[in-house]
Amino acid sequence: MDYFLISGGKRLRGVVEINGAKNAALPIMAACILCEGEVTLHGVPDLADIRSMELLLNKLGVSTTREPGNTLRLKVEDEMNCHADYELVRRMRASVCVMGPLLAKRGKSQVSMPGGCAIGDRPINLHIEGLKALGAEPDLIGGDVILKAKKLTGAELFLGGPFGSTVTGTANVMMAAVLAEGRTVIESAACEPEVADLANFLNACGARISGHGSPRITIDGVKSLHGCEYTIIPDRIEAGTFMIAAAITNGEIRLRNCKLENLLAVVDRLRHIGVNIEREDGDVIVSSARRLEPIEVTSQPYPGFPTDLQAQIMALLCLADGNSVITEKIYPDRFMHVAELSRMGARLRKEGPTVIVEGVKRLIGAPVMASDLRASAALVLAGLVAKGETRINRVYHIDRGYERIERRLIALGADIERLSDASEE
Ligand code: EPU
């Protein structure tokens, strides 16, 4: 199993190109089930999760061809299979995104109910309620959610839950509604840029969606969708992670292909910490002049601070000059990184969904364990600045969401190595 060895203390300097967004690419790939004709997607990152989605789509009769430069061609060849089995869904929760398209195009979807995961409970009740409102009949057999509908009909529905809306739930309902008869209005829809990107893709295929990017999305059903050529938006979480890498190492990184307008909550928090963020010639330059101010951060649905950067900003705030308060409002249990950062000398006190971060002068390298994608990114960031050597085990978690991160960090001057250890379980 692969692990990273990092010798901390190098200032990162240079240019990094931000890849297409994983969380936009995954539902857009699933949406290809709806299309008649070939789809060409540009900016599809080469990640473990993307390969899992390819595998799932292949099993569902969609051919995928990868071309150099992160281009992926997809085409429906066979519409017989409607089953996303446990093996695939267990590996990647975003597999659930095939539910809406299968139901709308093939009249049936059978998707294994995702179990718990490292960041906490992740139910899909809102997905099912939304699809039911369009006319689907749900059943649960052998751990699979089965949805059937001879015909879907537009409806007005509400997708809010106790933690706000649902990103992939909004995607599922929107994908089903594009082929439903009549108008669907999703109230309390997720406003995340990845949902808006999916809507833009579907419109490029002939769908009639408006209001995406706001909490009220209107979809007028059409008879069919055609193929198209489309470029995935840049990954705001990857961009935010590299911004924090510049800040934590007191370095200077120029980000190419970064949509700063999708990161305003992150920019706001980083500027309060004392990080400089400037636009120049279409790029974003992030630098830090060291003294880091403590702040309060609360993760919220977009346009609030993203939960997917909560762990990374915690790593940064470990080194601020005072006490910070981080509150997680999306996944109250998403704190697996707390114990690992503490092994590196961080002073963290967890109280329910809040962590009090007492700034320390330095972090100290240690062997730590990656538990999920974003927690692993936080450990890498901590390792980049820690005194001495940090060993991060189970880096397959980070490969799910960051394309060859060690190579890109090395290009920026980091001392990080990927090694393999057969005996590590
Ligand atoms: N929720 C419900 N019922 C539902 C669905 C969600 O109560 O039916 C709750 C969840 O438990 C959570 C909140 O609503 O508390 C938001 O969950 P959401 O459904 O929005 O999350 P998701 O769609 O499963 C996506 C991203 C996650 C990201 C979250 C929140 C993808 C593939 N995944 O997940 O990304 O953290 O939105 O922004 O888009 C990651 O990339 O590391 C990652 C975990």
PDB file of N, CA and C in Angstrom, residues 343-389:
ATOM      1  N   ARG A 343      -1.547  14.172  16.853  1.00  0.00           N
ATOM      2  CA  ARG A 343      -0.304  13.382  16.922  1.00  0.00           C
ATOM      3  C   ARG A 343       0.895  14.190  16.435  1.00  0.00           C
ATOM      4  N   MET A 344       0.602  15.265  15.687  1.00  0.00           N
ATOM      5  CA  MET A 344       1.679  16.100  15.157  1.00  0.00           C
ATOM      6  C   MET A 344       1.897  17.353  16.026  1.00  0.00           C
ATOM      7  N   GLY A 345       1.268  17.376  17.191  1.00  0.00           N
ATOM      8  CA  GLY A 345       1.498  18.484  18.122  1.00  0.00           C
ATOM      9  C   GLY A 345       0.439  19.562  18.080  1.00  0.00           C
ATOM     10  N   ALA A 346      -0.633  19.347  17.299  1.00  0.00           N
ATOM     11  CA  ALA A 346      -1.707  20.349  17.275  1.00  0.00           C
ATOM     12  C   ALA A 346      -2.448  20.312  18.612  1.00  0.00           C
ATOM     13  N   ARG A 347      -2.970  21.473  19.028  1.00  0.00           N
ATOM     14  CA  ARG A 347      -3.778  21.506  20.266  1.00  0.00           C
ATOM     15  C   ARG A 347      -5.227  21.749  19.868  1.00  0.00           C
ATOM     16  N   LEU A 348      -5.988  20.665  19.918  1.00  0.00           N
ATOM     17  CA  LEU A 348      -7.358  20.722  19.411  1.00  0.00           C
ATOM     18  C   LEU A 348      -8.297  20.181  20.468  1.00  0.00           C
ATOM     19  N   ARG A 349      -9.405  20.869  20.661  1.00  0.00           N
ATOM     20  CA  ARG A 349     -10.409  20.369  21.605  1.00  0.00           C
ATOM     21  C   ARG A 349     -11.752  20.314  20.902  1.00  0.00           C
ATOM     22  N   LYS A 350     -12.289  19.101  20.804  1.00  0.00           N
ATOM     23  CA  LYS A 350     -13.552  18.927  20.085  1.00  0.00           C
ATOM     24  C   LYS A 350     -14.711  18.983  21.069  1.00  0.00           C
ATOM     25  N   GLU A 351     -15.679  19.817  20.760  1.00  0.00           N
ATOM     26  CA  GLU A 351     -16.894  19.883  21.583  1.00  0.00           C
ATOM     27  C   GLU A 351     -18.079  19.797  20.652  1.00  0.00           C
ATOM     28  N   GLY A 352     -18.670  18.620  20.520  1.00  0.00           N
ATOM     29  CA  GLY A 352     -19.769  18.426  19.567  1.00  0.00           C
ATOM     30  C   GLY A 352     -19.275  18.715  18.155  1.00  0.00           C
ATOM     31  N   PRO A 353     -20.023  19.524  17.386  1.00  0.00           N
ATOM     32  CA  PRO A 353     -19.627  19.788  16.002  1.00  0.00           C
ATOM     33  C   PRO A 353     -18.603  20.916  15.881  1.00  0.00           C
ATOM     34  N   THR A 354     -17.975  21.282  17.012  1.00  0.00           N
ATOM     35  CA  THR A 354     -17.038  22.415  17.016  1.00  0.00           C
ATOM     36  C   THR A 354     -15.665  21.958  17.499  1.00  0.00           C
ATOM     37  N   VAL A 355     -14.625  22.532  16.912  1.00  0.00           N
ATOM     38  CA  VAL A 355     -13.270  22.256  17.395  1.00  0.00           C
ATOM     39  C   VAL A 355     -12.607  23.592  17.732  1.00  0.00           C
ATOM     40  N   ILE A 356     -12.077  23.671  18.947  1.00  0.00           N
ATOM     41  CA  ILE A 356     -11.310  24.856  19.338  1.00  0.00           C
ATOM     42  C   ILE A 356      -9.860  24.547  18.985  1.00  0.00           C
ATOM     43  N   VAL A 357      -9.276  25.408  18.185  1.00  0.00           N
ATOM     44  CA  VAL A 357      -7.905  25.190  17.730  1.00  0.00           C
ATOM     45  C   VAL A 357      -7.010  26.203  18.450  1.00  0.00           C
ATOM     46  N   GLU A 358      -6.163  25.680  19.311  1.00  0.00           N
ATOM     47  CA  GLU A 358      -5.239  26.584  20.005  1.00  0.00           C
ATOM     48  C   GLU A 358      -3.945  26.616  19.187  1.00  0.00           C
ATOM     49  N   GLY A 359      -3.621  27.768  18.649  1.00  0.00           N
ATOM     50  CA  GLY A 359      -2.445  27.864  17.784  1.00  0.00           C
ATOM     51  C   GLY A 359      -1.168  27.458  18.511  1.00  0.00           C
ATOM     52  N   VAL A 360      -0.299  26.733  17.809  1.00  0.00           N
ATOM     53  CA  VAL A 360       0.997  26.356  18.385  1.00  0.00           C
ATOM     54  C   VAL A 360       2.110  26.935  17.495  1.00  0.00           C
ATOM     55  N   LYS A 361       3.315  26.978  18.007  1.00  0.00           N
ATOM     56  CA  LYS A 361       4.425  27.559  17.237  1.00  0.00           C
ATOM     57  C   LYS A 361       4.833  26.645  16.085  1.00  0.00           C
ATOM     58  N   ARG A 362       4.768  25.355  16.338  1.00  0.00           N
ATOM     59  CA  ARG A 362       5.163  24.425  15.267  1.00  0.00           C
ATOM     60  C   ARG A 362       4.452  23.079  15.376  1.00  0.00           C
ATOM     61  N   LEU A 363       4.360  22.413  14.222  1.00  0.00           N
ATOM     62  CA  LEU A 363       3.882  21.029  14.213  1.00  0.00           C
ATOM     63  C   LEU A 363       5.115  20.139  14.079  1.00  0.00           C
ATOM     64  N   ILE A 364       4.991  18.910  14.538  1.00  0.00           N
ATOM     65  CA  ILE A 364       6.145  18.006  14.514  1.00  0.00           C
ATOM     66  C   ILE A 364       5.777  16.754  13.730  1.00  0.00           C
ATOM     67  N   GLY A 365       6.646  16.367  12.792  1.00  0.00           N
ATOM     68  CA  GLY A 365       6.386  15.207  11.938  1.00  0.00           C
ATOM     69  C   GLY A 365       6.095  13.957  12.757  1.00  0.00           C
ATOM     70  N   ALA A 366       5.224  13.101  12.233  1.00  0.00           N
ATOM     71  CA  ALA A 366       4.847  11.859  12.925  1.00  0.00           C
ATOM     72  C   ALA A 366       4.224  10.918  11.907  1.00  0.00           C
ATOM     73  N   PRO A 367       4.154   9.623  12.202  1.00  0.00           N
ATOM     74  CA  PRO A 367       3.373   8.730  11.333  1.00  0.00           C
ATOM     75  C   PRO A 367       1.890   8.969  11.601  1.00  0.00           C
ATOM     76  N   VAL A 368       1.131   9.212  10.557  1.00  0.00           N
ATOM     77  CA  VAL A 368      -0.312   9.448  10.711  1.00  0.00           C
ATOM     78  C   VAL A 368      -1.076   8.651   9.659  1.00  0.00           C
ATOM     79  N   MET A 369      -2.372   8.584   9.855  1.00  0.00           N
ATOM     80  CA  MET A 369      -3.213   7.733   9.013  1.00  0.00           C
ATOM     81  C   MET A 369      -4.259   8.576   8.292  1.00  0.00           C
ATOM     82  N   ALA A 370      -4.286   8.463   6.964  1.00  0.00           N
ATOM     83  CA  ALA A 370      -5.343   9.133   6.196  1.00  0.00           C
ATOM     84  C   ALA A 370      -6.637   8.368   6.403  1.00  0.00           C
ATOM     85  N   SER A 371      -7.736   9.084   6.678  1.00  0.00           N
ATOM     86  CA  SER A 371      -9.007   8.396   6.945  1.00  0.00           C
ATOM     87  C   SER A 371     -10.031   8.638   5.851  1.00  0.00           C
ATOM     88  N   ASP A 372      -9.988   9.810   5.241  1.00  0.00           N
ATOM     89  CA  ASP A 372     -10.861  10.102   4.110  1.00  0.00           C
ATOM     90  C   ASP A 372     -10.146  11.140   3.253  1.00  0.00           C
ATOM     91  N   LEU A 373     -10.763  11.417   2.113  1.00  0.00           N
ATOM     92  CA  LEU A 373     -10.095  12.263   1.123  1.00  0.00           C
ATOM     93  C   LEU A 373      -9.599  13.600   1.678  1.00  0.00           C
ATOM     94  N   ARG A 374     -10.495  14.390   2.248  1.00  0.00           N
ATOM     95  CA  ARG A 374     -10.098  15.748   2.652  1.00  0.00           C
ATOM     96  C   ARG A 374      -9.256  15.739   3.918  1.00  0.00           C
ATOM     97  N   ALA A 375      -9.505  14.777   4.809  1.00  0.00           N
ATOM     98  CA  ALA A 375      -8.660  14.651   6.003  1.00  0.00           C
ATOM     99  C   ALA A 375      -7.222  14.352   5.589  1.00  0.00           C
ATOM    100  N   SER A 376      -7.061  13.539   4.526  1.00  0.00           N
ATOM    101  CA  SER A 376      -5.705  13.211   4.059  1.00  0.00           C
ATOM    102  C   SER A 376      -5.015  14.459   3.530  1.00  0.00           C
ATOM    103  N   ALA A 377      -5.788  15.313   2.837  1.00  0.00           N
ATOM    104  CA  ALA A 377      -5.197  16.541   2.312  1.00  0.00           C
ATOM    105  C   ALA A 377      -4.705  17.411   3.463  1.00  0.00           C
ATOM    106  N   ALA A 378      -5.475  17.433   4.563  1.00  0.00           N
ATOM    107  CA  ALA A 378      -5.073  18.231   5.726  1.00  0.00           C
ATOM    108  C   ALA A 378      -3.764  17.704   6.309  1.00  0.00           C
ATOM    109  N   LEU A 379      -3.606  16.376   6.315  1.00  0.00           N
ATOM    110  CA  LEU A 379      -2.381  15.792   6.871  1.00  0.00           C
ATOM    111  C   LEU A 379      -1.185  16.102   5.980  1.00  0.00           C
ATOM    112  N   VAL A 380      -1.407  16.096   4.660  1.00  0.00           N
ATOM    113  CA  VAL A 380      -0.317  16.462   3.740  1.00  0.00           C
ATOM    114  C   VAL A 380       0.099  17.912   4.015  1.00  0.00           C
ATOM    115  N   LEU A 381      -0.896  18.798   4.155  1.00  0.00           N
ATOM    116  CA  LEU A 381      -0.581  20.213   4.408  1.00  0.00           C
ATOM    117  C   LEU A 381       0.206  20.357   5.713  1.00  0.00           C
ATOM    118  N   ALA A 382      -0.237  19.639   6.735  1.00  0.00           N
ATOM    119  CA  ALA A 382       0.471  19.713   8.021  1.00  0.00           C
ATOM    120  C   ALA A 382       1.892  19.179   7.866  1.00  0.00           C
ATOM    121  N   GLY A 383       2.035  18.085   7.101  1.00  0.00           N
ATOM    122  CA  GLY A 383       3.358  17.501   6.881  1.00  0.00           C
ATOM    123  C   GLY A 383       4.296  18.454   6.153  1.00  0.00           C
ATOM    124  N   LEU A 384       3.748  19.280   5.268  1.00  0.00           N
ATOM    125  CA  LEU A 384       4.582  20.197   4.486  1.00  0.00           C
ATOM    126  C   LEU A 384       5.275  21.238   5.369  1.00  0.00           C
ATOM    127  N   VAL A 385       4.688  21.491   6.530  1.00  0.00           N
ATOM    128  CA  VAL A 385       5.246  22.549   7.381  1.00  0.00           C
ATOM    129  C   VAL A 385       5.825  21.981   8.687  1.00  0.00           C
ATOM    130  N   ALA A 386       5.540  20.709   8.969  1.00  0.00           N
ATOM    131  CA  ALA A 386       5.977  20.134  10.248  1.00  0.00           C
ATOM    132  C   ALA A 386       7.497  19.999  10.293  1.00  0.00           C
ATOM    133  N   LYS A 387       8.002  20.058  11.508  1.00  0.00           N
ATOM    134  CA  LYS A 387       9.445  19.857  11.679  1.00  0.00           C
ATOM    135  C   LYS A 387       9.729  18.356  11.591  1.00  0.00           C
ATOM    136  N   GLY A 388      10.684  18.009  10.738  1.00  0.00           N
ATOM    137  CA  GLY A 388      11.032  16.598  10.624  1.00  0.00           C
ATOM    138  C   GLY A 388      10.168  15.866   9.608  1.00  0.00           C
ATOM    139  N   GLU A 389      10.075  14.540   9.802  1.00  0.00           N
ATOM    140  CA  GLU A 389       9.468  13.691   8.778  1.00  0.00           C
ATOM    141  C   GLU A 389       8.043  13.259   9.162  1.00  0.00           C
TER     142      GLU A 389
END
